[in-house]
mmCIF file of N, CA and C in Angstrom:
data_model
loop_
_atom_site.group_PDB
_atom_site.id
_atom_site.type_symbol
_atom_site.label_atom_id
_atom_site.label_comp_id
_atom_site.label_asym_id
_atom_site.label_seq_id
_atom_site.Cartn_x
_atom_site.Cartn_y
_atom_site.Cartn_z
ATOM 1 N N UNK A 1 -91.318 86.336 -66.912
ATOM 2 C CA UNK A 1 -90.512 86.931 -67.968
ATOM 3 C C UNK A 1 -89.701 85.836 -68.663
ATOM 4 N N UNK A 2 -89.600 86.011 -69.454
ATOM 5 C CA UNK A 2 -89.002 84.584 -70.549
ATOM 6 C C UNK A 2 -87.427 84.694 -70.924
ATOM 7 N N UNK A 3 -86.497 84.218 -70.524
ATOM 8 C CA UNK A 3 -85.218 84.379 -70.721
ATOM 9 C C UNK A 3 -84.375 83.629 -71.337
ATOM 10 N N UNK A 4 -83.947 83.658 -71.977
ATOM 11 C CA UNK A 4 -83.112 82.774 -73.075
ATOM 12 C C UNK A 4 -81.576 83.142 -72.571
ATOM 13 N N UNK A 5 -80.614 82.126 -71.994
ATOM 14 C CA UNK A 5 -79.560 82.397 -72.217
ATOM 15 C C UNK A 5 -78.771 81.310 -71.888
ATOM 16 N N UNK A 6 -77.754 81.773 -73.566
ATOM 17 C CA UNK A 6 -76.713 81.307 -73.702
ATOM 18 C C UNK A 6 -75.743 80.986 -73.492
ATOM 19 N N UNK A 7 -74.670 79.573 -73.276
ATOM 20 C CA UNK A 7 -73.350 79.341 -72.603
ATOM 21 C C UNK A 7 -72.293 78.507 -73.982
ATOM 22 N N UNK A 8 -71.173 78.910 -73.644
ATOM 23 C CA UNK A 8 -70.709 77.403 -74.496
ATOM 24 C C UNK A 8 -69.632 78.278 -75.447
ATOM 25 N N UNK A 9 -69.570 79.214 -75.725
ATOM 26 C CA UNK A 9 -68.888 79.703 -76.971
ATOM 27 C C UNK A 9 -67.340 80.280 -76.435
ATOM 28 N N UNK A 10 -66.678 80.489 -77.343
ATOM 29 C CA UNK A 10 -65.242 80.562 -77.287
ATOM 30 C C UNK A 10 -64.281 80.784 -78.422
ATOM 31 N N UNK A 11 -62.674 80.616 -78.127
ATOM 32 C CA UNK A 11 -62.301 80.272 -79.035
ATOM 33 C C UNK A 11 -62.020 78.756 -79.221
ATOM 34 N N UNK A 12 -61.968 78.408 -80.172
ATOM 35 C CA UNK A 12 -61.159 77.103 -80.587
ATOM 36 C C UNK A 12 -60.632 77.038 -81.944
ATOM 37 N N UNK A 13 -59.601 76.139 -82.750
ATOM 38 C CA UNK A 13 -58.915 76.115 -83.551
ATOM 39 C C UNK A 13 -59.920 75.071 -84.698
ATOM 40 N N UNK A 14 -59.752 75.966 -86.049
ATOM 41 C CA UNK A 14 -60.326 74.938 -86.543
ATOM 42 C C UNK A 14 -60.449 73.354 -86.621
ATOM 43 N N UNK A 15 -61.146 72.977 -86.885
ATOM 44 C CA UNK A 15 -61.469 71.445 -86.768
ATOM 45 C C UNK A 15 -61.841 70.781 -85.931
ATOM 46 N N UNK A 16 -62.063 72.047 -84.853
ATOM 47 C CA UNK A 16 -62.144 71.734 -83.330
ATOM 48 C C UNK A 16 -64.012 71.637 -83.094
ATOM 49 N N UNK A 17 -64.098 71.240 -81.975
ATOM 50 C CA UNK A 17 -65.689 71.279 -81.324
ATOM 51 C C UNK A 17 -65.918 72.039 -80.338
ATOM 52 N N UNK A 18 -67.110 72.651 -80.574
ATOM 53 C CA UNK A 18 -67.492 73.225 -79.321
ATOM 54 C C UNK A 18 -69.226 73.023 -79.026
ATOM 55 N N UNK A 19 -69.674 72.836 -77.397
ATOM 56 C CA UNK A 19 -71.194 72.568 -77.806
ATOM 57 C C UNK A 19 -72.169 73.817 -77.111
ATOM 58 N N UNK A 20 -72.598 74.702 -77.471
ATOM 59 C CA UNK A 20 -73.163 75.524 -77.120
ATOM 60 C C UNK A 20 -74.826 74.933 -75.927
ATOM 61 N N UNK A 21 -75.092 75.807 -75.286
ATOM 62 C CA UNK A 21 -76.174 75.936 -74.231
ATOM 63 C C UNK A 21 -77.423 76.709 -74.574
ATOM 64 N N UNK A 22 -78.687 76.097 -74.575
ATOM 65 C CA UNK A 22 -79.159 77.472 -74.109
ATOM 66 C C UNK A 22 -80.090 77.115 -73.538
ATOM 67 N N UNK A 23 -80.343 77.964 -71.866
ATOM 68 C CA UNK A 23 -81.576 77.750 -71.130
ATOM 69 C C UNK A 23 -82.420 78.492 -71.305
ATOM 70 N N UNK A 24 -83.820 77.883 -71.174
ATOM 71 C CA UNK A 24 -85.190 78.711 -72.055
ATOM 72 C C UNK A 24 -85.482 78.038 -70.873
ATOM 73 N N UNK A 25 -86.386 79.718 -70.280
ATOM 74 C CA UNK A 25 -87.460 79.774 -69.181
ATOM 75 C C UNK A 25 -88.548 80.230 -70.088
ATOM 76 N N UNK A 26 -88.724 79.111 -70.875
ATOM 77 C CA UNK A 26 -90.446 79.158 -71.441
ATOM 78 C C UNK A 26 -91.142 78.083 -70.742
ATOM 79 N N UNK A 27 -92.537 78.415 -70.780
ATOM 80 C CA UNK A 27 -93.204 77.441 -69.533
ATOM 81 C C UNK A 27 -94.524 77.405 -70.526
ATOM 82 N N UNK A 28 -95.137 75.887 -70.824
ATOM 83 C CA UNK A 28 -94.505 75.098 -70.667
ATOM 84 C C UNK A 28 -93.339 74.814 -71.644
ATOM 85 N N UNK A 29 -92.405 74.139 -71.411
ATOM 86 C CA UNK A 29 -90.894 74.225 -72.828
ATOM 87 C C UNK A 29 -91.726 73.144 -73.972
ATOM 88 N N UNK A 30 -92.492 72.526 -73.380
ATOM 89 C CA UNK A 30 -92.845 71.811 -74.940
ATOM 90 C C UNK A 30 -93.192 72.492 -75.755
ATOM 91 N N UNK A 31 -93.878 73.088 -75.373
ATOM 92 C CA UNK A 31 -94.729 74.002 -76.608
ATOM 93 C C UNK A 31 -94.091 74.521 -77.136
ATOM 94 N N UNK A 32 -92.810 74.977 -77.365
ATOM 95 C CA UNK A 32 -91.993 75.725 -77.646
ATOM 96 C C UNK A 32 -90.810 75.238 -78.735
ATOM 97 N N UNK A 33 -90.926 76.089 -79.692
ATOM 98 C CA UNK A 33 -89.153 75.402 -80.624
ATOM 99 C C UNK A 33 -88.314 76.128 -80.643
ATOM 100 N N UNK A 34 -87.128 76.211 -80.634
ATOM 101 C CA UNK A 34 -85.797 76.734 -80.152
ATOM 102 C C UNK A 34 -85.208 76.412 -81.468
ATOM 103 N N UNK A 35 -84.402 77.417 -81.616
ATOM 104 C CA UNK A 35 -83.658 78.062 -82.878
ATOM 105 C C UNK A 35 -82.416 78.540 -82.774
ATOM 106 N N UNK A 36 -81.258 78.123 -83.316
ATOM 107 C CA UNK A 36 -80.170 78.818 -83.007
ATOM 108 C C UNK A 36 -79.789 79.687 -84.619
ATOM 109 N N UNK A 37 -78.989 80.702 -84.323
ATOM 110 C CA UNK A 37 -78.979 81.674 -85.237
ATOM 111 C C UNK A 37 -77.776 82.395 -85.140
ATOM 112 N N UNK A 38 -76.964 82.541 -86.191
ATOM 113 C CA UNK A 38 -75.833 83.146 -85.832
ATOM 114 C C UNK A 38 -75.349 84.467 -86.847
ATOM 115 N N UNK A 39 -74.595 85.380 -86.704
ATOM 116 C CA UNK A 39 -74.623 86.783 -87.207
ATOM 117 C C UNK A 39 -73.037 87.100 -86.804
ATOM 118 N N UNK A 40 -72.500 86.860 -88.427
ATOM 119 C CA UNK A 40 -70.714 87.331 -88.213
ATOM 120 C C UNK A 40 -71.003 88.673 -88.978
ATOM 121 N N UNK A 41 -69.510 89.212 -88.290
ATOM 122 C CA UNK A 41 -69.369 90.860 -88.698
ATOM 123 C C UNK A 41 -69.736 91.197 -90.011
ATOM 124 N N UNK A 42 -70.518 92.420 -90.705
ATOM 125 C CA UNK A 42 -70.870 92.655 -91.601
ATOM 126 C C UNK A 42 -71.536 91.573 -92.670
ATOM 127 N N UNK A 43 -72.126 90.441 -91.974
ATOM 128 C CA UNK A 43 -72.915 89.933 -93.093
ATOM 129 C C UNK A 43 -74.597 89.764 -91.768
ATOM 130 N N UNK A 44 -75.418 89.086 -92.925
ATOM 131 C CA UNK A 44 -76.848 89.312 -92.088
ATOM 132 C C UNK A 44 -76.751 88.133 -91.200
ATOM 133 N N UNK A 45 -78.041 87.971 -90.556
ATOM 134 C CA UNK A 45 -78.283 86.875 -89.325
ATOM 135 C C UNK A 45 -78.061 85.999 -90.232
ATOM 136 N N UNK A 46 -77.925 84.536 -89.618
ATOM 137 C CA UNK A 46 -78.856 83.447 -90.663
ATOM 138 C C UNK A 46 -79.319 82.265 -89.372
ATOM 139 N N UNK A 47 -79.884 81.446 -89.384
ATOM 140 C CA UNK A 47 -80.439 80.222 -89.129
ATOM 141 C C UNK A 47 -79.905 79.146 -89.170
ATOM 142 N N UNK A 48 -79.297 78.726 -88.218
ATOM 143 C CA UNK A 48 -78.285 77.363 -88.359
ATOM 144 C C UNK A 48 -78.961 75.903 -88.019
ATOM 145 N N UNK A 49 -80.028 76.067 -87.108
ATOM 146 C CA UNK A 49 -80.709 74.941 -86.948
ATOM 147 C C UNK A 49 -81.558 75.223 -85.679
ATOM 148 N N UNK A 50 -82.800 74.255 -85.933
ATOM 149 C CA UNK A 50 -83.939 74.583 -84.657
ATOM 150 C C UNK A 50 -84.633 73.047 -84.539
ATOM 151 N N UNK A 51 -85.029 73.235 -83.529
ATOM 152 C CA UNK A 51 -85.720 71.814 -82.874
ATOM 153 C C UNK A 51 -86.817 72.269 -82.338
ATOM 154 N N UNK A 52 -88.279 71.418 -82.526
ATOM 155 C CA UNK A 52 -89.458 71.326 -82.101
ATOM 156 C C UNK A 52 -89.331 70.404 -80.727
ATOM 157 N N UNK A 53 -89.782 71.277 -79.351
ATOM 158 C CA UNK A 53 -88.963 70.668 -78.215
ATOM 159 C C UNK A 53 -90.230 69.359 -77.869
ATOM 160 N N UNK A 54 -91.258 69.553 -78.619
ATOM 161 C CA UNK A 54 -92.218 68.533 -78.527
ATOM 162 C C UNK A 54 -91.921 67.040 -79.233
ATOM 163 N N UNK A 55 -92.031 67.401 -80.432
ATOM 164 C CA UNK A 55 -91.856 66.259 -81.874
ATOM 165 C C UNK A 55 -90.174 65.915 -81.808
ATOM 166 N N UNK A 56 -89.459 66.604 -81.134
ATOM 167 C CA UNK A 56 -87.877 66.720 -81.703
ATOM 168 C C UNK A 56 -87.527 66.665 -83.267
ATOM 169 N N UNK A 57 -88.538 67.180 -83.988
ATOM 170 C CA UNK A 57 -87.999 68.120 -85.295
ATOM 171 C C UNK A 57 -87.075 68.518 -85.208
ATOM 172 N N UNK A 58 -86.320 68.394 -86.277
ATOM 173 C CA UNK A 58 -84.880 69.453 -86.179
ATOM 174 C C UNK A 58 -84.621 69.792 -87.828
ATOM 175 N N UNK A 59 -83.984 71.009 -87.780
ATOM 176 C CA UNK A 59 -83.614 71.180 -89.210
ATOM 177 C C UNK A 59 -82.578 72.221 -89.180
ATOM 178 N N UNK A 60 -81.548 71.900 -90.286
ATOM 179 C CA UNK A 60 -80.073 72.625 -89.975
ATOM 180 C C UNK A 60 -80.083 73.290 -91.722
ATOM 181 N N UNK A 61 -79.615 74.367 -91.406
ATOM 182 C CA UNK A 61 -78.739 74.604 -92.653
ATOM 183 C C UNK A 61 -77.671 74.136 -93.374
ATOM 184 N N UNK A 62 -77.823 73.975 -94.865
ATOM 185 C CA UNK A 62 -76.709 73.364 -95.770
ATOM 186 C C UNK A 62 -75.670 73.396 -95.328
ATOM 187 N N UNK A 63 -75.246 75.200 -94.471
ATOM 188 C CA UNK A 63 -73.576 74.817 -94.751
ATOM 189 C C UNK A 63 -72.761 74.487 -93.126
ATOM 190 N N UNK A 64 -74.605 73.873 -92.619
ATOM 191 C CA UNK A 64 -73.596 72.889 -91.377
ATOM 192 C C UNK A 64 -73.890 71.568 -91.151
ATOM 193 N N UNK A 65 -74.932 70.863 -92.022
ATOM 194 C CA UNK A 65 -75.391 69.336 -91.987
ATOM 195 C C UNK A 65 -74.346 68.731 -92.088
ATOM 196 N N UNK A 66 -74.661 67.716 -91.335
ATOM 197 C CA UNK A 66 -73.198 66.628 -91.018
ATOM 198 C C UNK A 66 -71.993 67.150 -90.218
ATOM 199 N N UNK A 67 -72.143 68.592 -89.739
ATOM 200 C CA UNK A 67 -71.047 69.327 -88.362
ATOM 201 C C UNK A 67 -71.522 69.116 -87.284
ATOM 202 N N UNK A 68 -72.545 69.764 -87.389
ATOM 203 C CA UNK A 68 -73.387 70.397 -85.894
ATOM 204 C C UNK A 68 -75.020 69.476 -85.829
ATOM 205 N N UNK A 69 -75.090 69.486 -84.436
ATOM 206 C CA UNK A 69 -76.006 68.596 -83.720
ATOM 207 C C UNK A 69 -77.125 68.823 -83.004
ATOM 208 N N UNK A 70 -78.267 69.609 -83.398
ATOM 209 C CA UNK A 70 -79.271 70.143 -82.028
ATOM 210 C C UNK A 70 -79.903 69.353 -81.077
ATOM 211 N N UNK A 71 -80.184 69.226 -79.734
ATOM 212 C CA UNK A 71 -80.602 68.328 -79.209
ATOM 213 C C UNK A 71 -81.306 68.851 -78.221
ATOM 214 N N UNK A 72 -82.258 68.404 -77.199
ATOM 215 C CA UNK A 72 -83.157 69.748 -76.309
ATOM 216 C C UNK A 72 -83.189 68.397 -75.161
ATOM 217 N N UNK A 73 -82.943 68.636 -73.917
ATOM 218 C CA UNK A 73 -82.967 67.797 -72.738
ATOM 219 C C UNK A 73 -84.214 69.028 -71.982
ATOM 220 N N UNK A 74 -85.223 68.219 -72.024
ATOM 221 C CA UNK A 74 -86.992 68.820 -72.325
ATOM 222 C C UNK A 74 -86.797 69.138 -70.283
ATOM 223 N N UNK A 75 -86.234 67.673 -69.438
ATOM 224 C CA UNK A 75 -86.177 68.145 -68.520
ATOM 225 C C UNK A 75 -85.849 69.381 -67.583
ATOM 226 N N UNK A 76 -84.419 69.577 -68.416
ATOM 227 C CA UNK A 76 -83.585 70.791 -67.941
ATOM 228 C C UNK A 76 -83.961 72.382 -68.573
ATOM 229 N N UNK A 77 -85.226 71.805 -69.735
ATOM 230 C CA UNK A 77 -85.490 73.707 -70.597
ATOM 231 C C UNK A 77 -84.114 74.091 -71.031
ATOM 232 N N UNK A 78 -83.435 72.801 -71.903
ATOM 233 C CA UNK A 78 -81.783 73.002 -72.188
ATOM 234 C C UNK A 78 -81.942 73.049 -73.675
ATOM 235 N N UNK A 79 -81.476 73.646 -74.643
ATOM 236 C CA UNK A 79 -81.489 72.905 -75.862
ATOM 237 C C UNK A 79 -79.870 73.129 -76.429
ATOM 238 N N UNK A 80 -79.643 72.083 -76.351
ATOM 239 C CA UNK A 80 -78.174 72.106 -77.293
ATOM 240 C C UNK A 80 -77.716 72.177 -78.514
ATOM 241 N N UNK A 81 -76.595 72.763 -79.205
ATOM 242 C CA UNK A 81 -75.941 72.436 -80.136
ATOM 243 C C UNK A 81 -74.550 72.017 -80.213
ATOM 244 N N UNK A 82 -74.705 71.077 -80.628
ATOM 245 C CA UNK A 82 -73.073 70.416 -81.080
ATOM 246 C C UNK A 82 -72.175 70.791 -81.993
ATOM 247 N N UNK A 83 -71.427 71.138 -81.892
ATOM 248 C CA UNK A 83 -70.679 72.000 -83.180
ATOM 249 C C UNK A 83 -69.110 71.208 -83.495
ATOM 250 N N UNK A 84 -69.072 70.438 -84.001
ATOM 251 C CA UNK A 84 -67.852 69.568 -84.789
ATOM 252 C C UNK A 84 -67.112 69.981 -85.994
ATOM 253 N N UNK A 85 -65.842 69.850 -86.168
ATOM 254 C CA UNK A 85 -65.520 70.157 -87.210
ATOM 255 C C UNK A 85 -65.454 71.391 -87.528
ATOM 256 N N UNK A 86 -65.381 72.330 -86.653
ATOM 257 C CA UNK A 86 -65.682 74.231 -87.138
ATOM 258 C C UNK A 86 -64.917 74.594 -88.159
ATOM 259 N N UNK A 87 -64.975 75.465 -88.552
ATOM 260 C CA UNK A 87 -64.425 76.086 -89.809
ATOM 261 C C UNK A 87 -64.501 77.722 -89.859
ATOM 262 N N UNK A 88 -63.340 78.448 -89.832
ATOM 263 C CA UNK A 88 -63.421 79.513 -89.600
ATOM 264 C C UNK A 88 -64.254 80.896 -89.952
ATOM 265 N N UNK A 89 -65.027 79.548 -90.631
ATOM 266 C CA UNK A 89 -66.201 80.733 -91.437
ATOM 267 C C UNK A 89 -67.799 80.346 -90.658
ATOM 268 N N UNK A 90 -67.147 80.001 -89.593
ATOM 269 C CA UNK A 90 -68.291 79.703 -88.204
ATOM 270 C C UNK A 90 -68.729 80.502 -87.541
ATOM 271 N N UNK A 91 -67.534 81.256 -87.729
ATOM 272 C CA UNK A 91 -67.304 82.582 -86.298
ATOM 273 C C UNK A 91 -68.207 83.248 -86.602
ATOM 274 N N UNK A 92 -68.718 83.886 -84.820
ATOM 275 C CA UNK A 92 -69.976 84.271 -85.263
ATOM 276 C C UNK A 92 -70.519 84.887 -83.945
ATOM 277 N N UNK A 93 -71.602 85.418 -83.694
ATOM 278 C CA UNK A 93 -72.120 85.832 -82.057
ATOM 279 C C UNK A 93 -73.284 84.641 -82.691
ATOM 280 N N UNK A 94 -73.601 83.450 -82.254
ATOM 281 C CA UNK A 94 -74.344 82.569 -81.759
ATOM 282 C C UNK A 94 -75.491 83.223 -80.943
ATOM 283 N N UNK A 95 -76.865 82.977 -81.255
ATOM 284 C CA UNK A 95 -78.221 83.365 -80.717
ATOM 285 C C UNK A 95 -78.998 81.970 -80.728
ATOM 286 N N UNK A 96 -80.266 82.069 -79.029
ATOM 287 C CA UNK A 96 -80.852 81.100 -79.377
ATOM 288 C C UNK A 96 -81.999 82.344 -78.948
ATOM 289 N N UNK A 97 -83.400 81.205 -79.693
ATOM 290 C CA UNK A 97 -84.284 82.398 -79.723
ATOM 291 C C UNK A 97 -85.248 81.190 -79.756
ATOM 292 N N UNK A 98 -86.321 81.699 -79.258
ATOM 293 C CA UNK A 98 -87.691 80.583 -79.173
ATOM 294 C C UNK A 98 -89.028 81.088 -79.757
ATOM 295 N N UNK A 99 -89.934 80.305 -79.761
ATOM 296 C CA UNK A 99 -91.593 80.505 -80.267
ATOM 297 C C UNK A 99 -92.361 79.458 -80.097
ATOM 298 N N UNK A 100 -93.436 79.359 -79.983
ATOM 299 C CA UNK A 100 -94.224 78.467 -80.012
ATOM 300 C C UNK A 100 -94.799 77.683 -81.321
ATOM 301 N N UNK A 101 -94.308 78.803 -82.868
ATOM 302 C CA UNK A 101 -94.361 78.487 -83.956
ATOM 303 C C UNK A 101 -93.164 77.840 -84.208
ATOM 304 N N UNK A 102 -92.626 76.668 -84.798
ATOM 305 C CA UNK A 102 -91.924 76.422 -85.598
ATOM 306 C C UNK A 102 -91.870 77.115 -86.953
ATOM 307 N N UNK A 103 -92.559 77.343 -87.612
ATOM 308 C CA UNK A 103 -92.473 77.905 -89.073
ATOM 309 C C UNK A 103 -92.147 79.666 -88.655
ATOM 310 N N UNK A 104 -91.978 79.875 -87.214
ATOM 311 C CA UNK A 104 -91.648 81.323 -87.092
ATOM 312 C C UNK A 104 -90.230 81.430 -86.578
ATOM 313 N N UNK A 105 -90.102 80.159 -86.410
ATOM 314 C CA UNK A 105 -88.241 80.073 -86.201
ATOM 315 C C UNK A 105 -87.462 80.034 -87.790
ATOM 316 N N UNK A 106 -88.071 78.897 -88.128
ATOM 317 C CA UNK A 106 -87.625 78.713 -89.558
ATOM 318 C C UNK A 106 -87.684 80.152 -90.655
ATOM 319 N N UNK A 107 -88.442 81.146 -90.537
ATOM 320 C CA UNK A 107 -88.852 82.009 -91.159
ATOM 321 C C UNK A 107 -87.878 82.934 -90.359
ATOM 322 N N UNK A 108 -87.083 83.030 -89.425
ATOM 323 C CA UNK A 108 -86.423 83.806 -88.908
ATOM 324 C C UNK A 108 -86.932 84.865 -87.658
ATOM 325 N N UNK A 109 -88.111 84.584 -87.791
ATOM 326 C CA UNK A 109 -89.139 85.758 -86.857
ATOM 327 C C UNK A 109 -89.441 85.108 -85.851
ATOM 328 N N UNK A 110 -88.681 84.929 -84.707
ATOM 329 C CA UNK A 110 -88.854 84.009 -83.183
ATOM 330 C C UNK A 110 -89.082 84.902 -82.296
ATOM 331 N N UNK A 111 -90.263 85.395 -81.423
ATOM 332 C CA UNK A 111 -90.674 85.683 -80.876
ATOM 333 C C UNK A 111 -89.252 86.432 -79.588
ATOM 334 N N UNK A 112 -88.997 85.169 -79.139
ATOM 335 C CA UNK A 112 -87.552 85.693 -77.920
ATOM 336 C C UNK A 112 -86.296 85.465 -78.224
ATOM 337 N N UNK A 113 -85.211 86.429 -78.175
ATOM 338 C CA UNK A 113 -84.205 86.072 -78.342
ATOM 339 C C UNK A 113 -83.090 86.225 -76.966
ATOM 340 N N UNK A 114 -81.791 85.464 -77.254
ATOM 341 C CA UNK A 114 -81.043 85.701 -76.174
ATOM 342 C C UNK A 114 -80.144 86.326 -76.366
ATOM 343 N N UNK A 115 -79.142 87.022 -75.774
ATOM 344 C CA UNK A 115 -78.040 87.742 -75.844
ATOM 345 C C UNK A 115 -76.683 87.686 -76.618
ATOM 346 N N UNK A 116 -76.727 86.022 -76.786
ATOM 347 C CA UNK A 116 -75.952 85.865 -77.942
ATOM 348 C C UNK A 116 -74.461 85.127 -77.436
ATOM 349 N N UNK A 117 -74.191 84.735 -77.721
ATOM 350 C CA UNK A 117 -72.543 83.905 -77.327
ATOM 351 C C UNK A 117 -71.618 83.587 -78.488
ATOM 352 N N UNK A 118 -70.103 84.282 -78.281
ATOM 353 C CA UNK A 118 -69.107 84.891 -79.049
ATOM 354 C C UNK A 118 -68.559 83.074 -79.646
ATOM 355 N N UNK A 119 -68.684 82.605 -80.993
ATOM 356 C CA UNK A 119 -67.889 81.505 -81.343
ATOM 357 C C UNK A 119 -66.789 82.193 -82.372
ATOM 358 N N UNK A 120 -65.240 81.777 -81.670
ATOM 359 C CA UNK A 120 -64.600 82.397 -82.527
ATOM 360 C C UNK A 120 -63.481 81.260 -83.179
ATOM 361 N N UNK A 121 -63.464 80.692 -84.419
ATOM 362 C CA UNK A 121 -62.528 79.925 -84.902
ATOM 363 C C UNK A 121 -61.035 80.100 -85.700
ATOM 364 N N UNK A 122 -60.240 80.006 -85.084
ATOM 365 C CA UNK A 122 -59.279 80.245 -85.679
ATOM 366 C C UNK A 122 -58.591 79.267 -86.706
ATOM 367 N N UNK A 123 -57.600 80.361 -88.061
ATOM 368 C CA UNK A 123 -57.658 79.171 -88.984
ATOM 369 C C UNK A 123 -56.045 78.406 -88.159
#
């Protein structure tokens, strides 16, 4: 059974960092790209950034390039995000979600998702 879950989220004060977790029991993890995705109250999901755990592809959205950091430690089935600089328009329930497609992360349609972890920034 394939489980995705998330650690790392909280509060912190703007400007602050926080680095989110997520362990993926996908087997094998290469094959696999990991996607993080986040969904604040009353607006839709969106796509903050995903990594190809093979190639280490990565690709972030506009309104966090140059904040946040994805990184995947292939040993541990870990993939990280770094989150610098937050801004209260961060806050969010944080999702990581996987596929074996990259273009099905990027497209928003990832096969597994995880439960989600609360980032809350205060101004």
């Amino acid at each position: 059974e394939v489980q995705l879950v998330e650690s790392g989220g909280g509060l912190v004060q703007a400007g602050g960092s926080l680095r989110l977790s997520c362990a993926a029991s996908v087997f094998p993890f290469d094959d696999y790209s990991i996607g993080w995705f986040r969904q604040a109250p009353g607006k839709e999901r969106e796509g903050v950034s995903c990594i190809s755990a093979r190639e280490g592809r990565t690709y972030y959205a506009d309104s966090v390039k140059g904040r946040f950091t994805i990184s995947s430690d292939n040993a541990k089935n870990t993939v990280y995000l770094q989150m610098n600089s937050l801004k209260p328009e961060d806050t969010a329930v944080y999702y990581c979600a996987a596929d074996k497609s990259l273009h099905s992360i990027v497209i928003g349609t990832p096969e597994y998702w995880g439960q989600g972890t609360q980032v809350t920034v205060s101004s």
